[in-house]
Coordinates of C-alpha atoms in Angstrom, one line a residue:
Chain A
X1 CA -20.3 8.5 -40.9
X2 CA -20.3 11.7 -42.7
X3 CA -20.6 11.9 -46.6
X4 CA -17.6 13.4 -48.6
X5 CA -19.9 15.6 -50.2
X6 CA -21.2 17.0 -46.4
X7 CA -17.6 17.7 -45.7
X8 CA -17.1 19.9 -49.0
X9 CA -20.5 21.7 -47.8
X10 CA -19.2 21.9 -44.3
X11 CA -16.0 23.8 -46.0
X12 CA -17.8 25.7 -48.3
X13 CA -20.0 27.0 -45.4
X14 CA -17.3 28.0 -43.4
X15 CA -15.5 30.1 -46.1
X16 CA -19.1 31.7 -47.0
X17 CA -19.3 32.0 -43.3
X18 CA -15.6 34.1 -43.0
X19 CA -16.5 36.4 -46.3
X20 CA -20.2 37.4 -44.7
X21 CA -18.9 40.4 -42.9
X22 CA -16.8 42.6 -46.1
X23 CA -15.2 44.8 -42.8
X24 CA -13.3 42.0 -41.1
X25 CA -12.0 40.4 -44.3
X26 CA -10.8 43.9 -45.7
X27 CA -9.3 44.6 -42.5
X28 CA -7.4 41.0 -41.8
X29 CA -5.9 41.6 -45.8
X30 CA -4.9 44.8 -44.1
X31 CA -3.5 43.5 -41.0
X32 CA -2.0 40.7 -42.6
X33 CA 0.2 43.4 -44.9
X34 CA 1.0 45.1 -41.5
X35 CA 2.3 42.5 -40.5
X36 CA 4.4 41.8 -43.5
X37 CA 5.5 45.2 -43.4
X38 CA 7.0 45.3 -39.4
X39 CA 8.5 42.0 -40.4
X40 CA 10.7 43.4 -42.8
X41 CA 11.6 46.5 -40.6
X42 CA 12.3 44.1 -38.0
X43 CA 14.8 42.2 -40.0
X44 CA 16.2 45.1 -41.7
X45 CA 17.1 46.5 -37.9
X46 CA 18.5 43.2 -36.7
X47 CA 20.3 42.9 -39.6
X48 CA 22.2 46.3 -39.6
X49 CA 25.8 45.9 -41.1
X50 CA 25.7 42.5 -41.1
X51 CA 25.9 40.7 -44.0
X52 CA 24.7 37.0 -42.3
X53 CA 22.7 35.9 -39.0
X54 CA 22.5 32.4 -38.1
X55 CA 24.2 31.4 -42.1
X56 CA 21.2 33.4 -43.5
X57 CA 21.5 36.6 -45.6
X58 CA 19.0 39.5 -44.9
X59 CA 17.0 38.5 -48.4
X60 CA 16.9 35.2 -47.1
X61 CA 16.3 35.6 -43.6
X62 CA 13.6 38.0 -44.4
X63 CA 11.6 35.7 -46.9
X64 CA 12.2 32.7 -44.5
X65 CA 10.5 34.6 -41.8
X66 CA 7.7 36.0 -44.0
X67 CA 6.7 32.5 -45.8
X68 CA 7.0 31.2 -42.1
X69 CA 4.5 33.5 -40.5
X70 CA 2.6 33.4 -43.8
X71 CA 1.6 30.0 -43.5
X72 CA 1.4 29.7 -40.2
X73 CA -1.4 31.7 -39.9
X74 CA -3.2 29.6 -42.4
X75 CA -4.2 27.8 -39.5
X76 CA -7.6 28.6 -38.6
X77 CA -8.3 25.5 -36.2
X78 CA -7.4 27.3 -33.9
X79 CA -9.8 29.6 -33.6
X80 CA -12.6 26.5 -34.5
X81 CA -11.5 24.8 -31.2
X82 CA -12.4 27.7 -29.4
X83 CA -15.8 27.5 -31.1
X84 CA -16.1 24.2 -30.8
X85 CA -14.9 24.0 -26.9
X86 CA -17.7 27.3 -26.2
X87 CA -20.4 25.0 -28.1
X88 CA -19.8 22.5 -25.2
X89 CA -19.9 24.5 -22.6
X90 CA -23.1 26.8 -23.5
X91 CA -24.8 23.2 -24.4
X92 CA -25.3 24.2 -27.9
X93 CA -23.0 20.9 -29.2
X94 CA -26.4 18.7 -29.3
X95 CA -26.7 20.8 -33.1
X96 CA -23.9 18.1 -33.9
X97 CA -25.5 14.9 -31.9
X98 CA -28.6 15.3 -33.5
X99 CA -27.8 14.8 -36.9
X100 CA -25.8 12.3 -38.9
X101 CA -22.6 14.2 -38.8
X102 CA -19.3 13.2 -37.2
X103 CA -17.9 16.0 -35.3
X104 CA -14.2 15.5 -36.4
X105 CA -14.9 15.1 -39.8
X106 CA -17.2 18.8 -39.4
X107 CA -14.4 20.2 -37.7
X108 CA -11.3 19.4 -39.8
X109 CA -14.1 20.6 -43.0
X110 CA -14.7 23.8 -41.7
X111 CA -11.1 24.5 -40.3
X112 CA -10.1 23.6 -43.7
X113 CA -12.8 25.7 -45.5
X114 CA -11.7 28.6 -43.0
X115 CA -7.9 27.8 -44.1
X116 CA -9.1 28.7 -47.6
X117 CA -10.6 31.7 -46.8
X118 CA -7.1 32.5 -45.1
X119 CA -4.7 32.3 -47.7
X120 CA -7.0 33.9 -49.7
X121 CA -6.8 36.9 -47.4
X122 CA -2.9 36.7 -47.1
X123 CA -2.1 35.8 -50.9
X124 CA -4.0 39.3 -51.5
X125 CA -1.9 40.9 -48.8
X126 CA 1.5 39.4 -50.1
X127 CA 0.7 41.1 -53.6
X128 CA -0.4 44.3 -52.3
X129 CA 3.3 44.4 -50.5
X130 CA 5.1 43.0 -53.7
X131 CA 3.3 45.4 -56.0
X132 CA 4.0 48.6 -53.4
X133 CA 8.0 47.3 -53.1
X134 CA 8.1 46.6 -56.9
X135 CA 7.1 50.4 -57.4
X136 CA 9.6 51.6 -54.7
X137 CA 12.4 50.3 -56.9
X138 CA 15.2 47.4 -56.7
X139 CA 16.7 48.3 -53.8
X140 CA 13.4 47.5 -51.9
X141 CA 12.4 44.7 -53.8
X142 CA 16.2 42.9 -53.2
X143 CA 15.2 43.0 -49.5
X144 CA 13.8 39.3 -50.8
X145 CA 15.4 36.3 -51.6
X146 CA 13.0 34.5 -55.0
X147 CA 11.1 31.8 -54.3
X148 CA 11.4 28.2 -56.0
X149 CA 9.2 26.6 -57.3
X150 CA 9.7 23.2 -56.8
X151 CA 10.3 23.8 -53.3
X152 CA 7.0 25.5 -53.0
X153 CA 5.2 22.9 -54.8
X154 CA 6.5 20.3 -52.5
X155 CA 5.8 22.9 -49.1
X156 CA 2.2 21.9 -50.1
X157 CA 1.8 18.6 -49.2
X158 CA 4.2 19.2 -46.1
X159 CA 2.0 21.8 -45.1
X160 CA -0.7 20.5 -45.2
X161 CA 0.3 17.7 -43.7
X162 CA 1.1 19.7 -40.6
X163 CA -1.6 21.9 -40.5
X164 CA -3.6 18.4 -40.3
X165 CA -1.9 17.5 -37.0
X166 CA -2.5 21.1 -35.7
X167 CA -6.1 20.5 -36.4
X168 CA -6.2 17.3 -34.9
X169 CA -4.5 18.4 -31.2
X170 CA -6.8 21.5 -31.7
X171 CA -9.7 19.0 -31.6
X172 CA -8.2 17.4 -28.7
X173 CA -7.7 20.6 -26.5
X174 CA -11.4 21.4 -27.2
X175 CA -13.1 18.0 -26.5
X176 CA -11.3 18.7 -22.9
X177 CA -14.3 21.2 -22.5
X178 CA -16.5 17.7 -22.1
X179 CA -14.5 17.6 -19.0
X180 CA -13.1 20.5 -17.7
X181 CA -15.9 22.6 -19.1
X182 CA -13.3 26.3 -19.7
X183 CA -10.1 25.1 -21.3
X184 CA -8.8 28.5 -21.9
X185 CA -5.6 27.4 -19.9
X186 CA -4.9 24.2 -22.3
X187 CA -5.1 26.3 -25.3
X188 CA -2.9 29.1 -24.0
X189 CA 0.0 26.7 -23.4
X190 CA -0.9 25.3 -26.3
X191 CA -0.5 27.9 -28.8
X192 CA 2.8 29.0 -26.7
X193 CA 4.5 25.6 -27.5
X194 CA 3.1 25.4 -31.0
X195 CA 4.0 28.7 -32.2
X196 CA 7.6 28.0 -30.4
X197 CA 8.2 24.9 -31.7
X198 CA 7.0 25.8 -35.4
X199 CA 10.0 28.0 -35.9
X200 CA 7.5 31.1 -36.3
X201 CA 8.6 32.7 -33.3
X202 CA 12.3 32.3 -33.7
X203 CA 13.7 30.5 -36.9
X204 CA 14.7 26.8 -35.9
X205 CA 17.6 27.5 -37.9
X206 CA 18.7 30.2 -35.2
X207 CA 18.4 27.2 -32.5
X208 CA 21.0 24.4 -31.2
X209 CA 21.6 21.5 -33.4
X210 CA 20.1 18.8 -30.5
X211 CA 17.2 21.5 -30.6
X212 CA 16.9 21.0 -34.5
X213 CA 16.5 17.4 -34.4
X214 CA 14.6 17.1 -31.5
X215 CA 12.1 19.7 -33.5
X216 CA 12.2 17.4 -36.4
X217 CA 10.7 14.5 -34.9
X218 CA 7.6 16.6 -34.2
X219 CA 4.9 17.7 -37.0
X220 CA 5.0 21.5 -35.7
X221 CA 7.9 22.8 -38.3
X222 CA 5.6 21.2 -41.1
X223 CA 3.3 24.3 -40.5
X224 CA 5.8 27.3 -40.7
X225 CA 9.8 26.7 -41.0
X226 CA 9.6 23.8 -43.4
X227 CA 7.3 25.3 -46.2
X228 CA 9.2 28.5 -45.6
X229 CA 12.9 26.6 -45.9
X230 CA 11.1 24.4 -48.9
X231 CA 10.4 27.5 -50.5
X232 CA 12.9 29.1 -51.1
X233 CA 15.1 25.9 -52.0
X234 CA 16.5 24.3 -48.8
X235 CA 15.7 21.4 -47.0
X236 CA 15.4 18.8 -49.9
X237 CA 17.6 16.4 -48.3
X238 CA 15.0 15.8 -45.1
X239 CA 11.7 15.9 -47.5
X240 CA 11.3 11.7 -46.9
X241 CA 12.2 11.8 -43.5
X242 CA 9.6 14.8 -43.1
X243 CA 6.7 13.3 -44.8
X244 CA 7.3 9.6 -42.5
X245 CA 7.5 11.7 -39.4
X246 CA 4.1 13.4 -40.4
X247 CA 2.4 10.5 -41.2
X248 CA 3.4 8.6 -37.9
X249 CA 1.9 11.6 -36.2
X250 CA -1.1 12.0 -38.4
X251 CA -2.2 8.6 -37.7
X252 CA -1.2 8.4 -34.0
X253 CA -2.9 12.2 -33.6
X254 CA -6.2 10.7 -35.6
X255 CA -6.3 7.9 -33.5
X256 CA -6.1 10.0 -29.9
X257 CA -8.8 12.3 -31.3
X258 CA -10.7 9.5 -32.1
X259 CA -10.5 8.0 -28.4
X260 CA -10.5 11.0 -26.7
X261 CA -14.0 12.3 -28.2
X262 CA -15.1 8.7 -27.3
X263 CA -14.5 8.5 -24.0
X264 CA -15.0 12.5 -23.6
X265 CA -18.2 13.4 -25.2
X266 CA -20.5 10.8 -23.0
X267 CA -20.3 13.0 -20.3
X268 CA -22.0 16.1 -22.3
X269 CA -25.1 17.1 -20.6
X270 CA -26.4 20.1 -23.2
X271 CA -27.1 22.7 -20.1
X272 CA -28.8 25.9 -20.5
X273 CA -32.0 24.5 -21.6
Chain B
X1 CA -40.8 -4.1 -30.6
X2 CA -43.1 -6.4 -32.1
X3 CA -45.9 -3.7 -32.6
X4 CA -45.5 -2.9 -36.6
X5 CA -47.0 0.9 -34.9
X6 CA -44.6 1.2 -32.2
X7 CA -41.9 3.5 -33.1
X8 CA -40.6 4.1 -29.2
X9 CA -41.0 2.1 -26.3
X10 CA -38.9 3.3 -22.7
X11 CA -38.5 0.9 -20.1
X12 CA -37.0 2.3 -16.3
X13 CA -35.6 5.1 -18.2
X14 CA -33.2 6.7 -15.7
X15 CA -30.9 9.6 -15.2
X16 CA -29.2 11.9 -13.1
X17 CA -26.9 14.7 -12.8
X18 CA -24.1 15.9 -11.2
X19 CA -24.6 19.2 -10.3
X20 CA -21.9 21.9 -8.9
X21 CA -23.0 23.5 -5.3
X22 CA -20.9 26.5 -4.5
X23 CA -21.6 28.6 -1.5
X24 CA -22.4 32.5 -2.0
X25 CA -19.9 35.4 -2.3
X26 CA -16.5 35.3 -2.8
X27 CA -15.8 33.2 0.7
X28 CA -17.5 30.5 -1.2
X29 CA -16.2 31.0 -4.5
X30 CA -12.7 30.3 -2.6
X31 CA -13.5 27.5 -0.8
X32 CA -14.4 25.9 -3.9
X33 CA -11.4 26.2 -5.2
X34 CA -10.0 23.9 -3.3
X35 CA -13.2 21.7 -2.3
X36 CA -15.8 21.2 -5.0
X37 CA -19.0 19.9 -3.9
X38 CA -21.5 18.1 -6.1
X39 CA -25.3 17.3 -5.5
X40 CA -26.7 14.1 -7.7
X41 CA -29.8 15.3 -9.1
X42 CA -32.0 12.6 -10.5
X43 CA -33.8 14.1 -13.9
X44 CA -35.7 11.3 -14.8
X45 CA -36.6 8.3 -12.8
X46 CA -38.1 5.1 -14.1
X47 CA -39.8 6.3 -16.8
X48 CA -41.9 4.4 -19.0
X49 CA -43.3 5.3 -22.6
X50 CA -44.9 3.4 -25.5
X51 CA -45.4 5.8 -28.7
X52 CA -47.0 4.8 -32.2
X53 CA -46.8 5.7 -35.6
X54 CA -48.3 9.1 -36.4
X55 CA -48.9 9.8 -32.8
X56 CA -48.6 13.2 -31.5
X57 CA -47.5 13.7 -28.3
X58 CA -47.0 16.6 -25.5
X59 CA -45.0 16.3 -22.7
X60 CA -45.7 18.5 -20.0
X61 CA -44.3 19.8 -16.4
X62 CA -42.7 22.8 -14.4
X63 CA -39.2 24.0 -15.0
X64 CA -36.5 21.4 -14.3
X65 CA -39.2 18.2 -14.1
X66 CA -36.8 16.0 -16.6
X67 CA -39.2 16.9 -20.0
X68 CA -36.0 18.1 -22.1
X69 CA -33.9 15.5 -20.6
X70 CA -36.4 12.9 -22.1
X71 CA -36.2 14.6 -25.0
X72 CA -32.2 14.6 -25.3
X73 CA -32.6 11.2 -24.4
X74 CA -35.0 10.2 -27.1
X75 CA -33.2 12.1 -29.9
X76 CA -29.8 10.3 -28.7
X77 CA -28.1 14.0 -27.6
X78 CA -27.5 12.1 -24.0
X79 CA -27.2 8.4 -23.0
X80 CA -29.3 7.1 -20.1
X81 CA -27.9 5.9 -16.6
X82 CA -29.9 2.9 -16.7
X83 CA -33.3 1.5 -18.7
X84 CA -34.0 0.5 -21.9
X85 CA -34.7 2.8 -24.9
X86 CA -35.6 2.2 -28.9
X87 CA -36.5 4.5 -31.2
X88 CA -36.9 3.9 -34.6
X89 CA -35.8 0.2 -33.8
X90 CA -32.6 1.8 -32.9
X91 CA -30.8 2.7 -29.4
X92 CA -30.7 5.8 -29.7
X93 CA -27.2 6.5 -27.6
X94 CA -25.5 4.8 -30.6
X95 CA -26.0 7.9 -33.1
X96 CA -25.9 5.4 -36.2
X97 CA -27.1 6.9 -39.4
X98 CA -29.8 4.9 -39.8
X99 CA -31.6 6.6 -36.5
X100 CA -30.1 10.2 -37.2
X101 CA -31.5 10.6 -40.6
X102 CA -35.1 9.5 -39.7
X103 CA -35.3 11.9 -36.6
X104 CA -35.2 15.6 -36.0
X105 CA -34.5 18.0 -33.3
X106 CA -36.1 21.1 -32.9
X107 CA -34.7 22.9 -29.8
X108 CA -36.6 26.8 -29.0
X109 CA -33.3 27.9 -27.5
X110 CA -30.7 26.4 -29.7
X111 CA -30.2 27.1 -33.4
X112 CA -28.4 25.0 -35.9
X113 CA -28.7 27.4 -38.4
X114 CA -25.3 29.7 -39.3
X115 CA -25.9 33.2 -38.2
X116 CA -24.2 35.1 -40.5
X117 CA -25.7 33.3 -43.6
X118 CA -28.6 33.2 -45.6
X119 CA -31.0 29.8 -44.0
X120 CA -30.8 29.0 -47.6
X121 CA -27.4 28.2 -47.4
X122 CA -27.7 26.0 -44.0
X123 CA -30.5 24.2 -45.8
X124 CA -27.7 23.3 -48.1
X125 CA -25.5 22.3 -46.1
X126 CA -28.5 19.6 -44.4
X127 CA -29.1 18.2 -48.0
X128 CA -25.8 17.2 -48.1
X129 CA -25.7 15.8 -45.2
X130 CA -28.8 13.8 -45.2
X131 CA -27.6 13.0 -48.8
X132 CA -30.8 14.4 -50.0
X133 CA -31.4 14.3 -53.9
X134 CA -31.2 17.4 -56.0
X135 CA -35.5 17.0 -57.2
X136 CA -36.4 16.3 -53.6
X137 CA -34.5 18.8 -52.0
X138 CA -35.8 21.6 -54.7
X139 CA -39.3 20.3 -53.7
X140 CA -39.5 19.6 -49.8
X141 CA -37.8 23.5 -49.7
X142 CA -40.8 24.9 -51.8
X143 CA -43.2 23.1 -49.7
X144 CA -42.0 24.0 -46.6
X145 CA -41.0 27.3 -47.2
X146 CA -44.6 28.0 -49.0
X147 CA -46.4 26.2 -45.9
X148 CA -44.1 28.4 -43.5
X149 CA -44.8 31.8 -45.6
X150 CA -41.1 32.3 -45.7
X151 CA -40.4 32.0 -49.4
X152 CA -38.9 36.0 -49.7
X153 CA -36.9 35.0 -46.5
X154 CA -34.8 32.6 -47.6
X155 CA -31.9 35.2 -48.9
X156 CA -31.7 37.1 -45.9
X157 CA -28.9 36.6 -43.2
X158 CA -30.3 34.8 -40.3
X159 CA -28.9 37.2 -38.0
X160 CA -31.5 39.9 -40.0
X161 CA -34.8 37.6 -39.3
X162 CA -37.2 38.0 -36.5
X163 CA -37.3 35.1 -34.0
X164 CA -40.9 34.2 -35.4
X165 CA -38.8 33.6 -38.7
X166 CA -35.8 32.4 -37.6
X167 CA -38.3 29.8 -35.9
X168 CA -39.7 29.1 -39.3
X169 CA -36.3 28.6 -40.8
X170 CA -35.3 26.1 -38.2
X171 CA -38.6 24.2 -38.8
X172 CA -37.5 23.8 -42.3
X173 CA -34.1 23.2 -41.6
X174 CA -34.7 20.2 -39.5
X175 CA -37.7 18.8 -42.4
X176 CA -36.0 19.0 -45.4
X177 CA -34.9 15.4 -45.1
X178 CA -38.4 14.5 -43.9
X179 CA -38.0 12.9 -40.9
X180 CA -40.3 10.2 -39.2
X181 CA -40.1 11.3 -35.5
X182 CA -39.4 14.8 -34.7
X183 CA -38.3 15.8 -30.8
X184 CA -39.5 19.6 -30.1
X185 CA -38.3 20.9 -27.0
X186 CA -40.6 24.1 -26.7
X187 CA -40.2 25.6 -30.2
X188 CA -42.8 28.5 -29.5
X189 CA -41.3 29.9 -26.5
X190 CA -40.9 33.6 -26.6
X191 CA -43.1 34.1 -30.1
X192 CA -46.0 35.6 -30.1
X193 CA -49.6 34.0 -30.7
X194 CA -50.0 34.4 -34.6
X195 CA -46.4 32.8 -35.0
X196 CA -46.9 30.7 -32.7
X197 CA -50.6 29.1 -34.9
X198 CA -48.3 29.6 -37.5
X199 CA -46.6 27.0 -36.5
X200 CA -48.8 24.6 -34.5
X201 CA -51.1 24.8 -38.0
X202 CA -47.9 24.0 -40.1
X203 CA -47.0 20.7 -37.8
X204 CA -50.5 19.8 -38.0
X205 CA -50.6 19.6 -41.8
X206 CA -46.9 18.0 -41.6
X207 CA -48.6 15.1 -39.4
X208 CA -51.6 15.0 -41.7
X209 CA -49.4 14.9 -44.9
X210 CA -47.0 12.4 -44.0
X211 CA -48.0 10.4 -40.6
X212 CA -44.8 12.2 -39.0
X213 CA -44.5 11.5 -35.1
X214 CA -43.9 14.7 -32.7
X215 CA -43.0 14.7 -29.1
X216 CA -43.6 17.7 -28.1
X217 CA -42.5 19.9 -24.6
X218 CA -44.5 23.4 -24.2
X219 CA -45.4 25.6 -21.5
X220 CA -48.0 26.8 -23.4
X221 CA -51.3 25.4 -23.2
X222 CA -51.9 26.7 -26.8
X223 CA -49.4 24.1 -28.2
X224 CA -50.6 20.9 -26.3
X225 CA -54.2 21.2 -26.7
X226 CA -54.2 22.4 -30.3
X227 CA -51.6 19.8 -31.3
X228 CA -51.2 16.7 -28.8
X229 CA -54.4 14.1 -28.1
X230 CA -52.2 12.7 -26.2
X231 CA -50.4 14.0 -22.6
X232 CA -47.4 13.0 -20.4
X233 CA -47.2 14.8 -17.2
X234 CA -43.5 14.7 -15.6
X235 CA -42.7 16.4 -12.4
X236 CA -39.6 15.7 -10.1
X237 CA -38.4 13.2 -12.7
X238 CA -41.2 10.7 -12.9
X239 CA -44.1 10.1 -15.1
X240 CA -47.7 11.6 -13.4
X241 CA -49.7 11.3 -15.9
X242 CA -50.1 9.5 -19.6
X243 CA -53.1 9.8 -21.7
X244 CA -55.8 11.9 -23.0
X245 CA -54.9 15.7 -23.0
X246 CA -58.2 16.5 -23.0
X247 CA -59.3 14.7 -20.2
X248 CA -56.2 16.4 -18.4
X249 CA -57.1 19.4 -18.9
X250 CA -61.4 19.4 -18.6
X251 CA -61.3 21.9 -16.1
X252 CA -58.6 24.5 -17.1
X253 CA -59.1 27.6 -19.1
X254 CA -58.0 27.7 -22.3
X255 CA -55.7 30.8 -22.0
X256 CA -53.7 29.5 -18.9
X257 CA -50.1 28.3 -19.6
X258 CA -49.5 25.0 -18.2
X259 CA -47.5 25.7 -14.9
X260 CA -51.2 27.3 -14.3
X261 CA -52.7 24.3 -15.1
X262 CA -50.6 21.3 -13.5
X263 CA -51.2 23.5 -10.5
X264 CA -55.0 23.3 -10.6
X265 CA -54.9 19.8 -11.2
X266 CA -52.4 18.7 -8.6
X267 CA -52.8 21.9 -5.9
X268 CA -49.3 22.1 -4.0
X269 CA -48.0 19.4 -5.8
X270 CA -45.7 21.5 -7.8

């Protein structure tokens, strides 16, 4: 029901929307180098005297776990479910009902346009560390394995591929608030498992080999291990398998978001007024 | 609806809520942790309507008598329990594209505009979603926004405009696609009296101009006498009274808000 051309404005709006207030995006470029920065400390102290962990060198390791927590904070439907769930329960979700726009559609938009906005942010944060560890010398700047760029070309469409299925069980955990009015709890355990079984809190190549294929079979390592593996050249072998299991997932996802707004959203009421 | 005029006709329009009752301090807070209770509250009962083309219509009534839930009703923002409803030849409950982009909702407390932005940028966003051509778009904006008196406003943040303008903005916000019906659920509360003419001269003209229908709910006097020939009168849920707001209100001051007046008229009704 909604236009193509309202869903690019929807986007649009939503990265206008993130760069209205020049403080917060200065300070999440800053906090995204920060990041970046502890990262590398981190790995550099885990690593100490070792040449491998887990079959990875530190350059490798390090990069993995950067692109990894690079892109998986390109997610930003996370933080539109929240909206979207405190829309239903301060009553202010008639805005969408009254006009001739499909909430899913507005949502993935804007999560998308918000997405934008992020990597934006984070590119510009990855080149203010790369400049600073360029000028430190080649010592600092071997702490990284290069990235390749096929692989990263093809960590696109995996990406966002996965970042679509986040979105779309984002959706879901909001439209609970039709029900259960403060789903706080849903997205808390949510997050936990998401950011577990990503492979951004601990690299899926770290975990047991029945974990590692039972991780495959889920669109979660699509949004931080498998860009980061693609990227620096490994993986290739699974690509097809990958890109089915997303798809499967994408479609199945779609179609429970689908249902569940349906047979959520007649209960809204629009309290407070 | 065979009447070429009628643009909404209610039938036994019913419907209730379920309402959460939770006994005070933090013994009851407890206990309803484990045992919720609800109360059934019926917002609107039976309720009947007829409106025509053009027609300009107030609906009045003390807090909580069901006139915003016949609102949400009418604009499609809830379903009801039972009864029939057409708006614009459409059920309204079915949110098709046809009803949505003839109708507008103007809600006092809600905003659809996006805070942090300029409203021209929101306005934007609604042309593309009512698919609204570039030459029309250019001129319903400079209309409005010359008939509203906003035309330097347009640039500024919303969060940086008075509620009298941010009022304005939404006006124009929910025009721009020029809508047949338009559903206001008291758009002057909290403004003060010259924003509030403002705007009852500016949806005057817009009815004049076009032959736009307004439903309109107001606890100000002001708004219904100025604007609405015609009065509905809801309390507890159910229609009191339907027709000529002047005849309503021949004995009532002009100054009084109209929980001061629906208690003349009905004494200890209310």
């Amino acid at each position: 029901m909604m236009r193509l051309s309202a869903c690019a404005a929807v986007a649009r709006a939503a990265f206008a929307d993130r760069i209205a207030w020049r403080g917060d995006a200065f300070f999440g470029a800053f906090m995204s180098a920060v990041r970046v920065a502890l990262a590398l400390v981190l790995w550099i102290a885990i690593f100490d005297g070792r040449d491998e962990v887990g079959g990875m060198s530190l350059p490798v390791m390090a990069s993995y776990y950067l692109i990894a927590v690079f892109v998986f904070h390109l997610d930003q439907s996370d933080s539109m479910g929240e909206r979207l769930a405190e829309e239903i329960r301060a009553g202010k979700f008639g805005a969408y009902l009254a006009r001739p726009v499909d909430p899913l559609a507005w949502f993935l938009s804007a999560s998308a346009g918000r997405t934008v906005f992020q990597a934006a942010i984070a590119a510009a944060a990855m080149l203010g560390i790369g400049l600073v560890m360029g000028l430190a010398g080649t010592r600092a700047s071997s702490l990284l394995a290069p990235i390749e760029f096929l692989g990263a070309l093809a960590a696109l469409p995996i990406l966002a591929s996965g970042l679509l299925s986040l979105a779309l069980v984002n959706f879901m955990t909001a439209v609970l608030a039709f029900k259960f009015q403060d789903v706080t709890a849903f997205r808390i355990v949510q997050n936990s498992a998401v950011e577990f079984l990503s492979g951004a809190l601990i690299p899926i190549a770290l975990m047991p080999s029945w974990a590692k294929l039972m991780l495959e079979l889920t669109p979660f390592p699509a949004i931080a291990s498998l860009p980061a593996e693609l990227a620096l050249g490994r993986g290739f072998d699974s690509l097809p398998g990958t890109a089915i299991v997303l798809a499967a997932w994408n479609l199945g996802l779609y179609a429970a978001a689908r249902a569940a707004y349906a047979s959520l959203s007649s209960r809204y009421e629009e309290f407070g007024s | 609806m065979n009447d070429n005029n009628l643009i909404a006709s209610a039938k036994g329009l019913s419907r209730s809520y379920k309402k959460t009752v939770k006994a005070e301090g933090l013994g009851g807070s407890l206990r309803s942790l484990f045992r919720k209770r609800t109360e059934t509250v019926d917002a609107l009962c039976d309720f009947d309507l007829e409106l025509r083309r053009g027609e300009m219509l107030g609906v009045i009534g003390p807090n909580g008598a069901g006139k915003t839930t016949l609102v949400k009703l009418l604009s499609g923002i809830m379903r009801p329990d039972s009864g029939e409803l057409q708006v614009l030849g459409r059920r309204p409950r079915d949110r098709d594209e046809a009803f949505l982009s003839r109708m507008a909702l103007v809600m006092g407390q809600k905003s659809q505009l996006w805070w942090d932005l300029p409203a021209s940028d929101s306005f934007l966003l609604n042309k593309a979603i009512y698919g609204i051509p570039e030459d029309r778009y250019r001129r319903s904006l400079a209309r409005l926004a010359g008939s509203l008196e906003v035309e330097g406003l347009l640039a500024s943040p919303v969060r940086s405009l008075s509620l009298g303008e941010r009022m304005r903005m939404e006006f124009i916000a929910a025009m721009l696609h020029e809508p047949d019906i338009v559903f206001l659920d008291e758009p002057t509360i909290g403004l003060d009296a010259p924003a509030q003419k403002r705007i009852r001269e500016f949806l005057k003209r817009e009815n004049e101009a076009r032959g736009m229908t307004l439903v309109l709910t107001s606890h100000y006097m002001g708004d219904i006498r100025s604007l609405c020939p015609r009065t509905v009168l809801i309390l507890e849920g159910r229609k009191s009274y339907d027709g000529s707001t002047a005849e309503l209100f021949a004995e009532v001051p002009d100054e009084s808000d109209v929980a001061d007046a629906v208690e003349r008229i009905y004494g200890g009704a209310i």
